[in-house]
Amino acid sequence: MDVSFDSDFARCDLDVATQEEIFEELARPLVAAGRVKGDYASFVQSRELRFPTGLPLGEMGMAIPHTDPEHVIAPAISVATLCNPVEFHVMGSPDETVSVSVVFMLALDDGHAHIAFLQRVVRFAQDKALMSQLINATTDDDLYQLVTGSLLGDR
Amino acid sequence: MAKKRVLFVCATGIATSTVVEEKVCEYLREEGIDFDADQRNLGSVPSIADDFDLIVATTQIPFEVKEPVVSGLPFLTGFGAEEALQKIKTVLAD
């Protein structure tokens, strides 16, 4: 998989109150590593307003914010678990909201391999045990290892 | 009876709609249901909706369409996938 996920792309227990702050925090390491263009967070935010990405997963919620491939330099993801859940609108049902505690910011381009990657993310999201481990991670490194092992490893 | 045609829609036409299409196609194949599938972005919907019998979408369809629209979200979250599949089967059997 050529989607990069460096150790500083994982943030555990991020203490923020708004979507805007989440996107800023998640985009920052991607910008610093040259994976996305400098204004990535603002494009993700405006896309989220038009096409929300909240996914209700029973007892918890996850979001997969992203934006158009033209803002991506090289494919990457950054992941955060939130100290306090933040409301996102539900994908396909923008009148509904979900309390999100896991955010996967996806910076994918158009390649077919990246659709395969998205399938992995979806399968990951449906794994209750894994989601639970993610939320219970206590350090950035724990989170990093969990995501690397399960999402990026050869399963 | 003409083969049913299913349209998969998401915002960009290439991301979540692909994932949903693969899951739905797999289910329907297992059930022995024959159909054609296509995938488009939201903007294409008004001009092509009438070529299809069913739309499965991971984005809201803010247009007037005659065809039934089923949310593809259950195929991403895993919640409600059985019910959504039943709905799809019912529409295609009609």
Tab-separated table of C-alpha atoms in Angstrom:
chain	number	residue	atom	x	y	z
A	1	MET	CA	0.000	0.000	0.000
A	2	ASP	CA	1.502	3.307	-0.989
A	3	VAL	CA	-0.721	5.306	1.357
A	4	SER	CA	1.612	6.805	3.918
A	5	PHE	CA	0.920	6.807	7.612
A	6	ASP	CA	3.824	8.171	9.633
A	7	SER	CA	3.985	8.014	13.399
A	8	ASP	CA	3.100	11.684	13.774
A	9	PHE	CA	-0.063	11.155	11.742
A	10	ALA	CA	-1.693	9.476	14.758
A	11	ARG	CA	-3.139	11.586	17.570
A	12	CYS	CA	-4.648	9.977	20.624
A	13	ASP	CA	-7.251	11.714	22.806
A	14	LEU	CA	-7.180	14.926	20.833
A	15	ASP	CA	-8.643	17.629	23.047
A	16	VAL	CA	-10.644	19.870	20.729
A	17	ALA	CA	-14.229	21.069	20.589
A	18	THR	CA	-14.970	21.706	16.913
A	19	GLN	CA	-14.687	20.026	13.522
A	20	GLU	CA	-12.526	22.915	12.347
A	21	GLU	CA	-9.960	22.237	15.049
A	22	ILE	CA	-9.990	18.509	14.254
A	23	PHE	CA	-9.268	19.171	10.596
A	24	GLU	CA	-6.487	21.676	11.414
A	25	GLU	CA	-4.812	19.247	13.809
A	26	LEU	CA	-5.089	16.305	11.430
A	27	ALA	CA	-3.953	18.239	8.377
A	28	ARG	CA	-0.919	19.835	10.004
A	29	PRO	CA	1.419	16.798	9.945
A	30	LEU	CA	0.281	15.950	6.415
A	31	VAL	CA	1.153	19.454	5.224
A	32	ALA	CA	4.494	19.360	7.062
A	33	ALA	CA	5.344	16.048	5.408
A	34	GLY	CA	4.435	17.375	1.983
A	35	ARG	CA	1.517	14.973	1.499
A	36	VAL	CA	-1.167	17.610	0.974
A	37	LYS	CA	-1.295	21.278	-0.018
A	38	GLY	CA	-1.200	23.952	2.679
A	39	ASP	CA	-4.906	24.798	2.589
A	40	TYR	CA	-6.024	21.169	2.841
A	41	ALA	CA	-7.927	21.604	6.107
A	42	SER	CA	-10.153	24.333	4.704
A	43	PHE	CA	-11.064	22.258	1.646
A	44	VAL	CA	-11.867	19.277	3.859
A	45	GLN	CA	-14.055	21.530	6.016
A	46	SER	CA	-15.999	22.931	3.085
A	47	ARG	CA	-16.517	19.474	1.583
A	48	GLU	CA	-17.690	18.156	4.948
A	49	LEU	CA	-20.365	20.844	4.990
A	50	ARG	CA	-21.705	19.750	1.592
A	51	PHE	CA	-21.050	16.009	1.800
A	52	PRO	CA	-20.858	14.944	5.453
A	53	THR	CA	-18.877	11.846	6.362
A	54	GLY	CA	-20.217	10.833	9.771
A	55	LEU	CA	-20.719	7.077	10.123
A	56	PRO	CA	-22.904	5.867	13.019
A	57	LEU	CA	-21.421	2.618	14.288
A	58	GLY	CA	-23.858	1.674	17.036
A	59	GLU	CA	-22.398	2.892	20.300
A	60	MET	CA	-19.911	5.242	18.734
A	61	GLY	CA	-19.331	7.279	15.631
A	62	MET	CA	-16.534	7.634	13.160
A	63	ALA	CA	-15.888	10.197	10.435
A	64	ILE	CA	-13.847	9.880	7.242
A	65	PRO	CA	-13.375	13.485	6.111
A	66	HIS	CA	-11.607	14.046	2.808
A	67	THR	CA	-11.678	16.316	-0.192
A	68	ASP	CA	-11.045	16.217	-3.914
A	69	PRO	CA	-7.826	14.515	-5.105
A	70	GLU	CA	-6.446	17.737	-6.618
A	71	HIS	CA	-5.479	18.873	-3.101
A	72	VAL	CA	-3.451	15.732	-2.456
A	73	ILE	CA	0.254	15.593	-3.306
A	74	ALA	CA	0.882	12.012	-2.164
A	75	PRO	CA	-1.697	9.686	-0.598
A	76	ALA	CA	-1.751	9.549	3.171
A	77	ILE	CA	-4.056	9.263	6.140
A	78	SER	CA	-4.066	10.843	9.556
A	79	VAL	CA	-6.062	9.473	12.438
A	80	ALA	CA	-7.275	10.860	15.730
A	81	THR	CA	-9.301	9.645	18.652
A	82	LEU	CA	-11.085	12.473	20.406
A	83	CYS	CA	-11.007	13.261	24.092
A	84	ASN	CA	-14.606	14.466	23.824
A	85	PRO	CA	-16.921	13.384	20.988
A	86	VAL	CA	-17.745	16.015	18.373
A	87	GLU	CA	-20.961	16.088	16.337
A	88	PHE	CA	-20.729	15.340	12.629
A	89	HIS	CA	-23.573	15.112	10.162
A	90	VAL	CA	-24.308	11.624	8.849
A	91	MET	CA	-23.145	10.609	5.368
A	92	GLY	CA	-26.127	10.660	3.020
A	93	SER	CA	-28.504	11.969	5.711
A	94	PRO	CA	-27.328	15.470	6.490
A	95	ASP	CA	-30.270	16.139	8.817
A	96	GLU	CA	-28.951	13.500	11.197
A	97	THR	CA	-25.918	13.868	13.416
A	98	VAL	CA	-23.636	11.401	15.125
A	99	SER	CA	-21.226	11.824	18.022
A	100	VAL	CA	-17.839	11.041	16.569
A	101	SER	CA	-14.875	9.853	18.590
A	102	VAL	CA	-12.643	8.432	15.834
A	103	VAL	CA	-11.625	10.480	12.800
A	104	PHE	CA	-9.739	9.186	9.785
A	105	MET	CA	-8.712	12.040	7.534
A	106	LEU	CA	-8.168	10.500	4.104
A	107	ALA	CA	-5.893	12.158	1.566
A	108	LEU	CA	-6.361	9.781	-1.345
A	109	ASP	CA	-5.945	10.388	-5.038
A	110	ASP	CA	-7.772	8.849	-7.941
A	111	GLY	CA	-5.974	5.566	-8.259
A	112	HIS	CA	-7.861	2.284	-8.169
A	113	ALA	CA	-5.604	1.097	-5.351
A	114	HIS	CA	-7.090	3.788	-3.209
A	115	ILE	CA	-10.574	2.457	-3.633
A	116	ALA	CA	-9.166	-0.785	-2.270
A	117	PHE	CA	-7.802	1.233	0.629
A	118	LEU	CA	-11.200	2.744	1.298
A	119	GLN	CA	-12.613	-0.784	1.432
A	120	ARG	CA	-10.091	-1.579	4.153
A	121	VAL	CA	-11.178	1.490	6.092
A	122	VAL	CA	-14.815	0.393	5.831
A	123	ARG	CA	-13.988	-3.140	6.962
A	124	PHE	CA	-11.970	-1.652	9.819
A	125	ALA	CA	-14.927	0.531	10.817
A	126	GLN	CA	-17.184	-2.531	11.007
A	127	ASP	CA	-14.813	-4.332	13.387
A	128	LYS	CA	-16.278	-3.503	16.804
A	129	ALA	CA	-13.393	-5.013	18.752
A	130	LEU	CA	-10.858	-3.017	16.788
A	131	MET	CA	-12.821	0.223	17.143
A	132	SER	CA	-12.973	-0.373	20.857
A	133	GLN	CA	-9.195	-0.870	21.045
A	134	LEU	CA	-8.704	2.312	19.094
A	135	ILE	CA	-10.805	4.370	21.479
A	136	ASN	CA	-9.050	2.834	24.453
A	137	ALA	CA	-5.550	3.572	23.158
A	138	THR	CA	-3.745	5.818	25.607
A	139	THR	CA	-0.759	7.071	23.629
A	140	ASP	CA	-0.118	8.325	20.115
A	141	ASP	CA	2.209	5.399	19.604
A	142	ASP	CA	-0.426	2.820	20.695
A	143	LEU	CA	-2.830	4.333	18.206
A	144	TYR	CA	-0.167	4.375	15.528
A	145	GLN	CA	0.686	0.708	16.070
A	146	LEU	CA	-2.965	-0.357	16.113
A	147	VAL	CA	-3.776	1.381	12.864
A	148	THR	CA	-0.586	0.281	11.141
A	149	GLY	CA	-1.038	-3.318	12.196
A	150	SER	CA	-4.681	-3.695	11.313
A	151	LEU	CA	-5.343	-1.273	8.499
A	152	LEU	CA	-2.067	-1.227	6.675
A	153	GLY	CA	-0.742	-4.679	7.361
A	154	ASP	CA	-1.357	-7.576	5.011
A	155	ARG	CA	-4.566	-9.123	6.313
B	1	MET	CA	-38.320	-9.055	-18.561
B	2	ALA	CA	-35.565	-6.518	-19.153
B	3	LYS	CA	-32.541	-6.724	-16.864
B	4	LYS	CA	-32.750	-4.286	-13.995
B	5	ARG	CA	-30.263	-1.450	-13.840
B	6	VAL	CA	-28.897	-0.103	-10.567
B	7	LEU	CA	-27.149	3.250	-10.247
B	8	PHE	CA	-24.627	3.784	-7.454
B	9	VAL	CA	-24.085	7.394	-6.468
B	10	CYS	CA	-21.753	9.255	-4.173
B	11	ALA	CA	-20.419	12.768	-4.163
B	12	THR	CA	-17.405	12.074	-6.341
B	13	GLY	CA	-18.675	8.973	-8.091
B	14	ILE	CA	-15.532	6.999	-7.358
B	15	ALA	CA	-15.088	6.524	-3.647
B	16	THR	CA	-17.846	5.352	-1.319
B	17	SER	CA	-20.051	4.406	-4.286
B	18	THR	CA	-17.409	1.868	-5.360
B	19	VAL	CA	-17.280	0.261	-1.952
B	20	VAL	CA	-21.073	0.098	-1.747
B	21	GLU	CA	-21.400	-1.198	-5.301
B	22	GLU	CA	-19.008	-4.063	-4.637
B	23	LYS	CA	-20.871	-5.130	-1.507
B	24	VAL	CA	-24.316	-4.896	-3.065
B	25	CYS	CA	-23.211	-6.646	-6.251
B	26	GLU	CA	-21.699	-9.463	-4.220
B	27	TYR	CA	-24.914	-9.939	-2.214
B	28	LEU	CA	-27.147	-9.871	-5.267
B	29	ARG	CA	-24.898	-12.279	-7.173
B	30	GLU	CA	-25.109	-14.708	-4.258
B	31	GLU	CA	-28.886	-14.418	-4.420
B	32	GLY	CA	-28.787	-15.179	-8.121
B	33	ILE	CA	-30.185	-11.792	-9.095
B	34	ASP	CA	-29.027	-10.575	-12.490
B	35	PHE	CA	-28.645	-6.834	-13.047
B	36	ASP	CA	-26.461	-4.142	-14.555
B	37	ALA	CA	-24.674	-1.599	-12.382
B	38	ASP	CA	-23.233	1.825	-13.065
B	39	GLN	CA	-21.577	4.391	-10.854
B	40	ARG	CA	-21.781	8.152	-11.098
B	41	ASN	CA	-21.317	11.317	-9.119
B	42	LEU	CA	-24.233	13.316	-7.783
B	43	GLY	CA	-24.146	15.899	-10.565
B	44	SER	CA	-24.879	13.275	-13.237
B	45	VAL	CA	-28.070	12.065	-11.590
B	46	PRO	CA	-30.732	14.324	-13.153
B	47	SER	CA	-29.718	13.495	-16.703
B	48	ILE	CA	-29.431	9.718	-16.298
B	49	ALA	CA	-31.732	8.659	-13.440
B	50	ASP	CA	-34.493	7.550	-15.821
B	51	ASP	CA	-32.170	4.962	-17.388
B	52	PHE	CA	-32.167	3.073	-14.102
B	53	ASP	CA	-34.623	1.146	-11.932
B	54	LEU	CA	-32.995	1.861	-8.576
B	55	ILE	CA	-30.515	4.303	-7.095
B	56	VAL	CA	-28.255	3.358	-4.171
B	57	ALA	CA	-26.615	6.459	-2.730
B	58	THR	CA	-24.166	7.528	-0.038
B	59	THR	CA	-25.140	11.122	-0.547
B	60	GLN	CA	-28.478	12.830	-0.345
B	61	ILE	CA	-30.207	13.128	-3.727
B	62	PRO	CA	-31.593	16.670	-3.766
B	63	PHE	CA	-33.353	16.133	-7.101
B	64	GLU	CA	-36.795	14.880	-8.049
B	65	VAL	CA	-36.338	11.329	-9.315
B	66	LYS	CA	-38.996	8.739	-10.150
B	67	GLU	CA	-36.767	5.844	-9.178
B	68	PRO	CA	-36.593	4.542	-5.615
B	69	VAL	CA	-33.513	5.672	-3.697
B	70	VAL	CA	-31.960	3.401	-1.084
B	71	SER	CA	-29.237	4.633	1.249
B	72	GLY	CA	-25.909	2.882	0.740
B	73	LEU	CA	-24.742	3.876	4.220
B	74	PRO	CA	-25.582	0.496	5.826
B	75	PHE	CA	-23.034	-1.123	3.520
B	76	LEU	CA	-20.342	1.143	4.965
B	77	THR	CA	-21.293	0.960	8.624
B	78	GLY	CA	-22.556	-2.614	8.694
B	79	PHE	CA	-25.678	-1.455	10.540
B	80	GLY	CA	-28.964	-2.145	8.775
B	81	ALA	CA	-27.287	-3.884	5.841
B	82	GLU	CA	-29.743	-6.804	5.864
B	83	GLU	CA	-32.773	-4.516	5.725
B	84	ALA	CA	-31.245	-2.387	2.998
B	85	LEU	CA	-30.496	-5.509	0.994
B	86	GLN	CA	-34.091	-6.719	1.370
B	87	LYS	CA	-35.335	-3.352	0.134
B	88	ILE	CA	-33.067	-3.574	-2.895
B	89	LYS	CA	-34.172	-7.129	-3.672
B	90	THR	CA	-37.812	-6.087	-3.447
B	91	VAL	CA	-37.346	-3.221	-5.883
B	92	LEU	CA	-35.437	-5.366	-8.354
B	93	ALA	CA	-38.000	-8.156	-8.205
B	94	ASP	CA	-40.798	-5.761	-9.074
